[in-house]
mmCIF file of N, CA and C in Angstrom:
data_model
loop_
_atom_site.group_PDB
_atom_site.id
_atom_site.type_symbol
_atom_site.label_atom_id
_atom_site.label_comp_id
_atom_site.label_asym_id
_atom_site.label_seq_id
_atom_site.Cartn_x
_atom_site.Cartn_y
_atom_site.Cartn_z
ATOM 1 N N UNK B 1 0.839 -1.177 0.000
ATOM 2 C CA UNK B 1 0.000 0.000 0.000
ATOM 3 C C UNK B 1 0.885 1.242 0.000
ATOM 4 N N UNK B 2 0.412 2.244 -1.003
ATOM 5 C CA UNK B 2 1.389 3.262 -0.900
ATOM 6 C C UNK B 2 0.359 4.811 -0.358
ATOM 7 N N UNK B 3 0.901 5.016 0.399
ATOM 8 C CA UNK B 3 0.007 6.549 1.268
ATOM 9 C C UNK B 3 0.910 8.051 0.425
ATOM 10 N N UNK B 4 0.000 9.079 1.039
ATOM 11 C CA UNK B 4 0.746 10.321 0.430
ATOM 12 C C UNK B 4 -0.938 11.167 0.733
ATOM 13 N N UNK B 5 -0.541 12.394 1.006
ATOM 14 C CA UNK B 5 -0.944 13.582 1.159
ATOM 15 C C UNK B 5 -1.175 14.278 0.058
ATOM 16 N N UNK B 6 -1.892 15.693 -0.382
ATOM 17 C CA UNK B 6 -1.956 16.679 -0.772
ATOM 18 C C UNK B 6 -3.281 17.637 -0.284
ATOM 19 N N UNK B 7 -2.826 18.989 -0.972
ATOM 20 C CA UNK B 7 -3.734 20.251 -0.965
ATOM 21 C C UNK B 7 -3.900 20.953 -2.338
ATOM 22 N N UNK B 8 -5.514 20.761 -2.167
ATOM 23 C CA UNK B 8 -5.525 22.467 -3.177
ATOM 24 C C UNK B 8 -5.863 23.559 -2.906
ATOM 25 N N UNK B 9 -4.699 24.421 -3.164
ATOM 26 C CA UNK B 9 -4.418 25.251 -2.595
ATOM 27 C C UNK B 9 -6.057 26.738 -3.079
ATOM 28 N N UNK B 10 -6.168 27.683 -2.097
ATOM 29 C CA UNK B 10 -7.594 28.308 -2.399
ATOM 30 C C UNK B 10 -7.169 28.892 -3.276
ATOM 31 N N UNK B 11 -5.643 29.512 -4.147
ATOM 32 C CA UNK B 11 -5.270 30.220 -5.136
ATOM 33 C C UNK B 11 -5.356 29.136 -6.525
ATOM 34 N N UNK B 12 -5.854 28.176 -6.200
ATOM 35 C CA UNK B 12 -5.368 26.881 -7.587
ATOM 36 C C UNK B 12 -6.290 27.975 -8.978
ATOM 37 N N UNK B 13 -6.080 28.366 -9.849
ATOM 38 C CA UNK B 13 -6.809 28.994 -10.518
ATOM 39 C C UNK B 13 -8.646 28.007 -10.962
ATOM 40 N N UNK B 14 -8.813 26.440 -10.649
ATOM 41 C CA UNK B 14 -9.495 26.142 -11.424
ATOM 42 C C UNK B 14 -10.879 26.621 -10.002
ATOM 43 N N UNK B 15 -10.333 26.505 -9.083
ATOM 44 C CA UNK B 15 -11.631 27.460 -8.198
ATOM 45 C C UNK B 15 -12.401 29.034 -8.250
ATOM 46 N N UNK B 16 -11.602 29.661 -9.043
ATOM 47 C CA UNK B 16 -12.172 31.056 -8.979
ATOM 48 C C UNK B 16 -13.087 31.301 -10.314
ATOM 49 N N UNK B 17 -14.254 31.657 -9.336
ATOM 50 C CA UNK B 17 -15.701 31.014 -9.941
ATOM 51 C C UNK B 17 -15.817 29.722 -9.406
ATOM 52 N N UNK B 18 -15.687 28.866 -9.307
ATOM 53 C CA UNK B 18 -16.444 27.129 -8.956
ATOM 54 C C UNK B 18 -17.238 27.900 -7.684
ATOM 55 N N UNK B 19 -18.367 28.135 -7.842
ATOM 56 C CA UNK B 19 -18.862 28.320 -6.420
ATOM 57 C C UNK B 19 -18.186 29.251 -5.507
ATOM 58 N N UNK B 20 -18.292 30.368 -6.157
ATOM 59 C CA UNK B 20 -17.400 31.896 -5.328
ATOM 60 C C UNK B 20 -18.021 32.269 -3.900
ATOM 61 N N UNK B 21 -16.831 32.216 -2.601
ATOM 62 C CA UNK B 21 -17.840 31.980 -1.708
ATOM 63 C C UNK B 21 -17.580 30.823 -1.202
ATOM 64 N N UNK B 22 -17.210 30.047 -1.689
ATOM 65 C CA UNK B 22 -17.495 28.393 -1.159
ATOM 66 C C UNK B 22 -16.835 27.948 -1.862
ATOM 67 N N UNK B 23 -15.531 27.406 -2.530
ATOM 68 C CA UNK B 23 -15.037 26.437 -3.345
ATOM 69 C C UNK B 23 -14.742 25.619 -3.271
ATOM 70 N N UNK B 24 -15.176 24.715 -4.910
ATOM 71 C CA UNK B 24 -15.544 23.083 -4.387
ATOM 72 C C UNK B 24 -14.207 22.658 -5.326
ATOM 73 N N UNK B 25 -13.113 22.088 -5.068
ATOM 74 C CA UNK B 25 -12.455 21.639 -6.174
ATOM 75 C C UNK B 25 -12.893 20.581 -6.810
ATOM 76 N N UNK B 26 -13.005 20.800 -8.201
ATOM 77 C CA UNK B 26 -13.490 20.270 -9.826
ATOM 78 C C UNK B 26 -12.725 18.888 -9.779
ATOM 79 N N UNK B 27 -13.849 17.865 -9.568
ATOM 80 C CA UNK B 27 -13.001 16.406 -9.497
ATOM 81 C C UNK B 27 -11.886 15.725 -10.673
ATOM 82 N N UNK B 28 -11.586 16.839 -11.627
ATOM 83 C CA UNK B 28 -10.706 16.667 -12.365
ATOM 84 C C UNK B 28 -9.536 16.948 -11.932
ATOM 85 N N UNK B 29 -9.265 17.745 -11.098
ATOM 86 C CA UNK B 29 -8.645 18.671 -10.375
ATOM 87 C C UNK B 29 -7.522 17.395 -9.453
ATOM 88 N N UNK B 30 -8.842 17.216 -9.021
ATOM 89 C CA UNK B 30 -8.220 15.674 -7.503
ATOM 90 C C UNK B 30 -7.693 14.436 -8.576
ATOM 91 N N UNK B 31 -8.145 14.241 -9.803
ATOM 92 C CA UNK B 31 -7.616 13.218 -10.394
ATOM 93 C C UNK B 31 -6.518 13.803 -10.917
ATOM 94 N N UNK B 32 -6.337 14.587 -11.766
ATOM 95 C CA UNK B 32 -5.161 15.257 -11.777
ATOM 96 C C UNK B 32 -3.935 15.148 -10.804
ATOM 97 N N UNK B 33 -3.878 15.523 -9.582
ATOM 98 C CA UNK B 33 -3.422 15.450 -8.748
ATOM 99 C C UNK B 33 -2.851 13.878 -8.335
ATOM 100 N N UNK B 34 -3.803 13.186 -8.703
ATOM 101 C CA UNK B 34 -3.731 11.392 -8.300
ATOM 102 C C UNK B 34 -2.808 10.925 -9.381
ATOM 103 N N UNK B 35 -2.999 11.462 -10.491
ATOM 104 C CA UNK B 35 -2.303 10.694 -11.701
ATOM 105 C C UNK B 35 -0.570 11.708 -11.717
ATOM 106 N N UNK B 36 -0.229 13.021 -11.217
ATOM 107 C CA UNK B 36 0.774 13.391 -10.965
ATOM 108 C C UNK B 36 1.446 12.761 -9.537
ATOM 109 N N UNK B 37 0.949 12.028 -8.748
ATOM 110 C CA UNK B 37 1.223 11.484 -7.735
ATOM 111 C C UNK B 37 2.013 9.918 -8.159
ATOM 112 N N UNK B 38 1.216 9.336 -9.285
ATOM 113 C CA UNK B 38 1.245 7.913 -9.328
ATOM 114 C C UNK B 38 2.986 8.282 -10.922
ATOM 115 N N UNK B 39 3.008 9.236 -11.100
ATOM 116 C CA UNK B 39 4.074 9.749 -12.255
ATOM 117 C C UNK B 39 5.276 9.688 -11.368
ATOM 118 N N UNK B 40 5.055 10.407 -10.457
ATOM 119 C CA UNK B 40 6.323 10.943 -9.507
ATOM 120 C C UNK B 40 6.793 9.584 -9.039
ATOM 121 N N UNK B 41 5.675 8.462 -8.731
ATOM 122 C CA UNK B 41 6.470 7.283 -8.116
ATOM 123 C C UNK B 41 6.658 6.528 -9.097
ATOM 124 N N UNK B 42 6.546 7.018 -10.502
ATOM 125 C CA UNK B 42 7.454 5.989 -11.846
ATOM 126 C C UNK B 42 6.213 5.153 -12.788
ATOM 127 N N UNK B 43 5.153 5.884 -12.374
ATOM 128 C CA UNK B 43 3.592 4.874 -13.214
ATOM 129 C C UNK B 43 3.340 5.991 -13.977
ATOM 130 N N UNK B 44 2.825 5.634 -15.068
ATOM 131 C CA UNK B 44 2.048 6.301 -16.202
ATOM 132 C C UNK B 44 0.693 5.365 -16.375
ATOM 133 N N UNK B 45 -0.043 6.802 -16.129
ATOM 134 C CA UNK B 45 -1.512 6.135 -15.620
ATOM 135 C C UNK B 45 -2.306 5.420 -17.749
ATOM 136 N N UNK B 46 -2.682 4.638 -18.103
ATOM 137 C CA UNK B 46 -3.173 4.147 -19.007
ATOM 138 C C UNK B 46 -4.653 4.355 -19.399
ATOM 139 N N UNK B 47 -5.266 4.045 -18.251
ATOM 140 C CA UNK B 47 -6.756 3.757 -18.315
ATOM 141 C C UNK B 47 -6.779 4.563 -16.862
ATOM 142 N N UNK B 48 -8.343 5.291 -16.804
ATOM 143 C CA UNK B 48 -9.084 5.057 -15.583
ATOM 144 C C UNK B 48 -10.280 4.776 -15.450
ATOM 145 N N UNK B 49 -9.723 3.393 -15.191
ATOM 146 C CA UNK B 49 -11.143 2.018 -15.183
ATOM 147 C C UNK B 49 -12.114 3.020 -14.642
ATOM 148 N N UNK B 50 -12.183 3.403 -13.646
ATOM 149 C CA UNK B 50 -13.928 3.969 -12.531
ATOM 150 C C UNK B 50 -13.335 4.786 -11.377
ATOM 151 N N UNK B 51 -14.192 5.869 -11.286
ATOM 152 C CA UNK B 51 -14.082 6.493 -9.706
ATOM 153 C C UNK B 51 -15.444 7.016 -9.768
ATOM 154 N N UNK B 52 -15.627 7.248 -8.477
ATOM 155 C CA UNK B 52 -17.059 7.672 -7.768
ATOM 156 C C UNK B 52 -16.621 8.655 -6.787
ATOM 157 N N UNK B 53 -16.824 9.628 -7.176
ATOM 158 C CA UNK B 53 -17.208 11.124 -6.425
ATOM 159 C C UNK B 53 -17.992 10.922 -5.254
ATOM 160 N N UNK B 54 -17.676 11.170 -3.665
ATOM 161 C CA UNK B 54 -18.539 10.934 -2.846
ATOM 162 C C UNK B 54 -18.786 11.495 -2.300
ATOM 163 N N UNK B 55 -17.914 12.868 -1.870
ATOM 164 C CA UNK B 55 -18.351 14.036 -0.991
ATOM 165 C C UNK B 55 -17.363 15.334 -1.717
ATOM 166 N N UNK B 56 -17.593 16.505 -1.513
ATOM 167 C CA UNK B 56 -17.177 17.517 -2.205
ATOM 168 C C UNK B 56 -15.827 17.646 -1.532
ATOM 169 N N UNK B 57 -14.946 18.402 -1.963
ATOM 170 C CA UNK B 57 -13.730 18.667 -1.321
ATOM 171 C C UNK B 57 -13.584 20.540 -1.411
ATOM 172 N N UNK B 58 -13.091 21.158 -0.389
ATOM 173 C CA UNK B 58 -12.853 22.302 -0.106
ATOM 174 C C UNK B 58 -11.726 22.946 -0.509
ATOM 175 N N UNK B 59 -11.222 24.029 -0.834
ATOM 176 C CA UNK B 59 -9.880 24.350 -0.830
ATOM 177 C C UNK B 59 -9.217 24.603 0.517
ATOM 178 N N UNK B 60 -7.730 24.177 0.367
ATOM 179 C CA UNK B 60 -7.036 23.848 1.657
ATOM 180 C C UNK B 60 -7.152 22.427 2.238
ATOM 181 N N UNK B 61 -8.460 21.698 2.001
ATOM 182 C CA UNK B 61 -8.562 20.793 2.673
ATOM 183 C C UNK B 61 -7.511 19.382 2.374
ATOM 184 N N UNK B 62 -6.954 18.842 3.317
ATOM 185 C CA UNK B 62 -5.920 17.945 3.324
ATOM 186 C C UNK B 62 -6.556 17.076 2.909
ATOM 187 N N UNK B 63 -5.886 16.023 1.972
ATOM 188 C CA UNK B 63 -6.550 15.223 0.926
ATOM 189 C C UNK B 63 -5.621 14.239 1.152
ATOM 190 N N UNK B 64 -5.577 12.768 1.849
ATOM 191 C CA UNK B 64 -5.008 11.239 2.005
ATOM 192 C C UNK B 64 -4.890 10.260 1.249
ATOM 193 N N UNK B 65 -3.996 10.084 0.746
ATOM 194 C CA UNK B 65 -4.212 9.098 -0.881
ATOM 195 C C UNK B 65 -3.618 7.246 -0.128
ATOM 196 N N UNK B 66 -4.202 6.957 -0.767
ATOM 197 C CA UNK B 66 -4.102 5.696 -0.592
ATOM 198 C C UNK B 66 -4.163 4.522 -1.901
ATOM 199 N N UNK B 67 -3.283 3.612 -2.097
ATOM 200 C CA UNK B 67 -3.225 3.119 -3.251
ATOM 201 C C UNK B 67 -2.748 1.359 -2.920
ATOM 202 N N UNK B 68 -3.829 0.790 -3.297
ATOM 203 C CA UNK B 68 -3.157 -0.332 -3.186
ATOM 204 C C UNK B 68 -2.986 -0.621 -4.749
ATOM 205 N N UNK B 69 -1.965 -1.389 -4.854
ATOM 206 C CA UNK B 69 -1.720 -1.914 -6.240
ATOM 207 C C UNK B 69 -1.508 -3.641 -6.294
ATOM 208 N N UNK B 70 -1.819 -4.482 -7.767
ATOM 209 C CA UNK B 70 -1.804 -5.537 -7.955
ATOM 210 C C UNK B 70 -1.995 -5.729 -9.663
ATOM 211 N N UNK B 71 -0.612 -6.444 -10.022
ATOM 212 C CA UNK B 71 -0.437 -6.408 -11.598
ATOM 213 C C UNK B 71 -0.205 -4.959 -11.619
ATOM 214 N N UNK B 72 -1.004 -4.424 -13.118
ATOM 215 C CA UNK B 72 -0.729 -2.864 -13.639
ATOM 216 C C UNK B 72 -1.844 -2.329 -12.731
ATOM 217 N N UNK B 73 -2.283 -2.346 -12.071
ATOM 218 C CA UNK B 73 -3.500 -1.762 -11.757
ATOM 219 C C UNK B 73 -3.554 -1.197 -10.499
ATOM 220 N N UNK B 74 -4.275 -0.057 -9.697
ATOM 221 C CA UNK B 74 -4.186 0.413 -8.664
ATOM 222 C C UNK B 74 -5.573 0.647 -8.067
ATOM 223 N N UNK B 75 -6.087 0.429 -7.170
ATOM 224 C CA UNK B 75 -7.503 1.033 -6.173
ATOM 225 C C UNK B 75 -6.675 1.815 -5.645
ATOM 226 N N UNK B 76 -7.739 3.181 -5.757
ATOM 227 C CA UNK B 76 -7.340 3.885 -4.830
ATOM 228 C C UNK B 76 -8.277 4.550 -4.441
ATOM 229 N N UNK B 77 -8.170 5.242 -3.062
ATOM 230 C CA UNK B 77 -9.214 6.024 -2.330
ATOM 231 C C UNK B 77 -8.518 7.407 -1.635
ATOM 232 N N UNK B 78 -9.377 8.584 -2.296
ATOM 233 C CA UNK B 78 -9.327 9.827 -1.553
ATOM 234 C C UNK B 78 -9.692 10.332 -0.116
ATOM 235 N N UNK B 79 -9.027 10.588 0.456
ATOM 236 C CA UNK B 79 -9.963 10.349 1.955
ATOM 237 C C UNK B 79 -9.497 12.138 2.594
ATOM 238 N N UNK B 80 -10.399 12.709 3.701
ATOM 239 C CA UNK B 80 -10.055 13.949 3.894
ATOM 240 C C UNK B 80 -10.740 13.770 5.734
ATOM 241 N N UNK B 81 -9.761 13.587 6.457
ATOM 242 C CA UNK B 81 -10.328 13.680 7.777
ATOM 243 C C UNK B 81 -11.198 12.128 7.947
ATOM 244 N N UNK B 82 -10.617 11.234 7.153
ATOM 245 C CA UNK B 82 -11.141 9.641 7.375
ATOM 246 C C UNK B 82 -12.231 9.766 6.740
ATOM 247 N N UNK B 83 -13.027 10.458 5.930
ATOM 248 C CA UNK B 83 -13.969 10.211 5.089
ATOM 249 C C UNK B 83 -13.295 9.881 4.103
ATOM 250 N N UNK B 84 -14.053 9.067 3.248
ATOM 251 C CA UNK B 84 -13.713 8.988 2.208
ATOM 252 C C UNK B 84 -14.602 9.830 0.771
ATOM 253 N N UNK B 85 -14.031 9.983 0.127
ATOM 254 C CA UNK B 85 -14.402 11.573 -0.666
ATOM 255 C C UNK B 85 -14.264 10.955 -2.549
ATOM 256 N N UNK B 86 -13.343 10.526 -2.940
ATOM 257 C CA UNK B 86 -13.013 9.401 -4.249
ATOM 258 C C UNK B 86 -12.781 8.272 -4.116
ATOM 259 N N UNK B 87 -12.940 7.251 -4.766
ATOM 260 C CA UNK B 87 -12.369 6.248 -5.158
ATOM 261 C C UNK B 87 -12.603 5.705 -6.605
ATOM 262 N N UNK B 88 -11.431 4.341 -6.618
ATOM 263 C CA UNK B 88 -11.591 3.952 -8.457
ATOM 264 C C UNK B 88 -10.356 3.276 -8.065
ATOM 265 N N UNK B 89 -10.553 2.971 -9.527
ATOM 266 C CA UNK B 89 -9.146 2.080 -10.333
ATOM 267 C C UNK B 89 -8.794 2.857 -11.168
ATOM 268 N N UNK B 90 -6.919 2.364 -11.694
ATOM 269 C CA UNK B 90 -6.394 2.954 -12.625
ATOM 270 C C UNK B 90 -5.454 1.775 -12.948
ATOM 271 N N UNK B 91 -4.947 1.708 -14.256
ATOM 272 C CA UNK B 91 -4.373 0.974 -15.228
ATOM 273 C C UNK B 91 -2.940 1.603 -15.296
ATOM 274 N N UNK B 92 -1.869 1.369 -15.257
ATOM 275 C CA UNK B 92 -0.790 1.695 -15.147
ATOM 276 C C UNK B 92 0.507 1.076 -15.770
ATOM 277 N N UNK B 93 1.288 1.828 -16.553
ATOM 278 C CA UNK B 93 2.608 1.052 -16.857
ATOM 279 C C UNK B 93 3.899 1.624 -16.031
ATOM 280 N N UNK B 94 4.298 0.795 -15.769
ATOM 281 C CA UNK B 94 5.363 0.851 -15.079
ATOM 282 C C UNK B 94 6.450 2.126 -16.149
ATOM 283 N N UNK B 95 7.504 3.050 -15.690
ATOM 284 C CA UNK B 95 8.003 4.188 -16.209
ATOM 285 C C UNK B 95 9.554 3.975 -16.045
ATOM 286 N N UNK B 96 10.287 4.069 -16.523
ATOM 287 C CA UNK B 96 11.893 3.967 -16.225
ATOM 288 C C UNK B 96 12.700 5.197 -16.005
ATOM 289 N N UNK B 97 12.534 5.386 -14.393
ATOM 290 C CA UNK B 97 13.100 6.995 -14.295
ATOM 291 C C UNK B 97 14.164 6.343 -13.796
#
């Protein structure tokens, strides 16, 4: 299982407008973030089999990644304060850094 952190930050440009007042970061945003996460540790994401959006995410709010992997493939789940907020699969090739 591989863990890791992040934030989006309230300056990320894709919030201003999303709900001014209240910003919700754009679940492209958090996958984004997931697939620059899974790069940095040497995967190039292929496919993303499925994720399910489950609760909104805030700016600032600390975001818990969690990844189990087996073969090319990864589950993973977004979690923020032990909720869980995303999850899915992703398809992956291994990267030669």
């Amino acid at each position: 299982m591989l863990k890791d952190t992040f934030t989006i930050p309230i300056s990320h440009p894709s919030l201003d407008g999303h709900f001014p007042g209240t910003p919700i970061v754009p679940g492209v945003v958090l996958l984004d973030n997931l697939l620059t996460l899974l790069n940095n540790r040497g995967f190039e994401v292929v496919e993303l089999v499925k994720s399910k959006f489950i609760k909104p995410v805030q700016a600032d709010q600390l975001i818990e990644v969690e990844l189990n992997s087996y073969n090319n493939m990864f589950d993973f789940e977004l979690k923020s304060g032990g909720d869980l907020i995303v999850c899915g699969q992703v398809i992956v090739n291994s990267l030669s850094l």
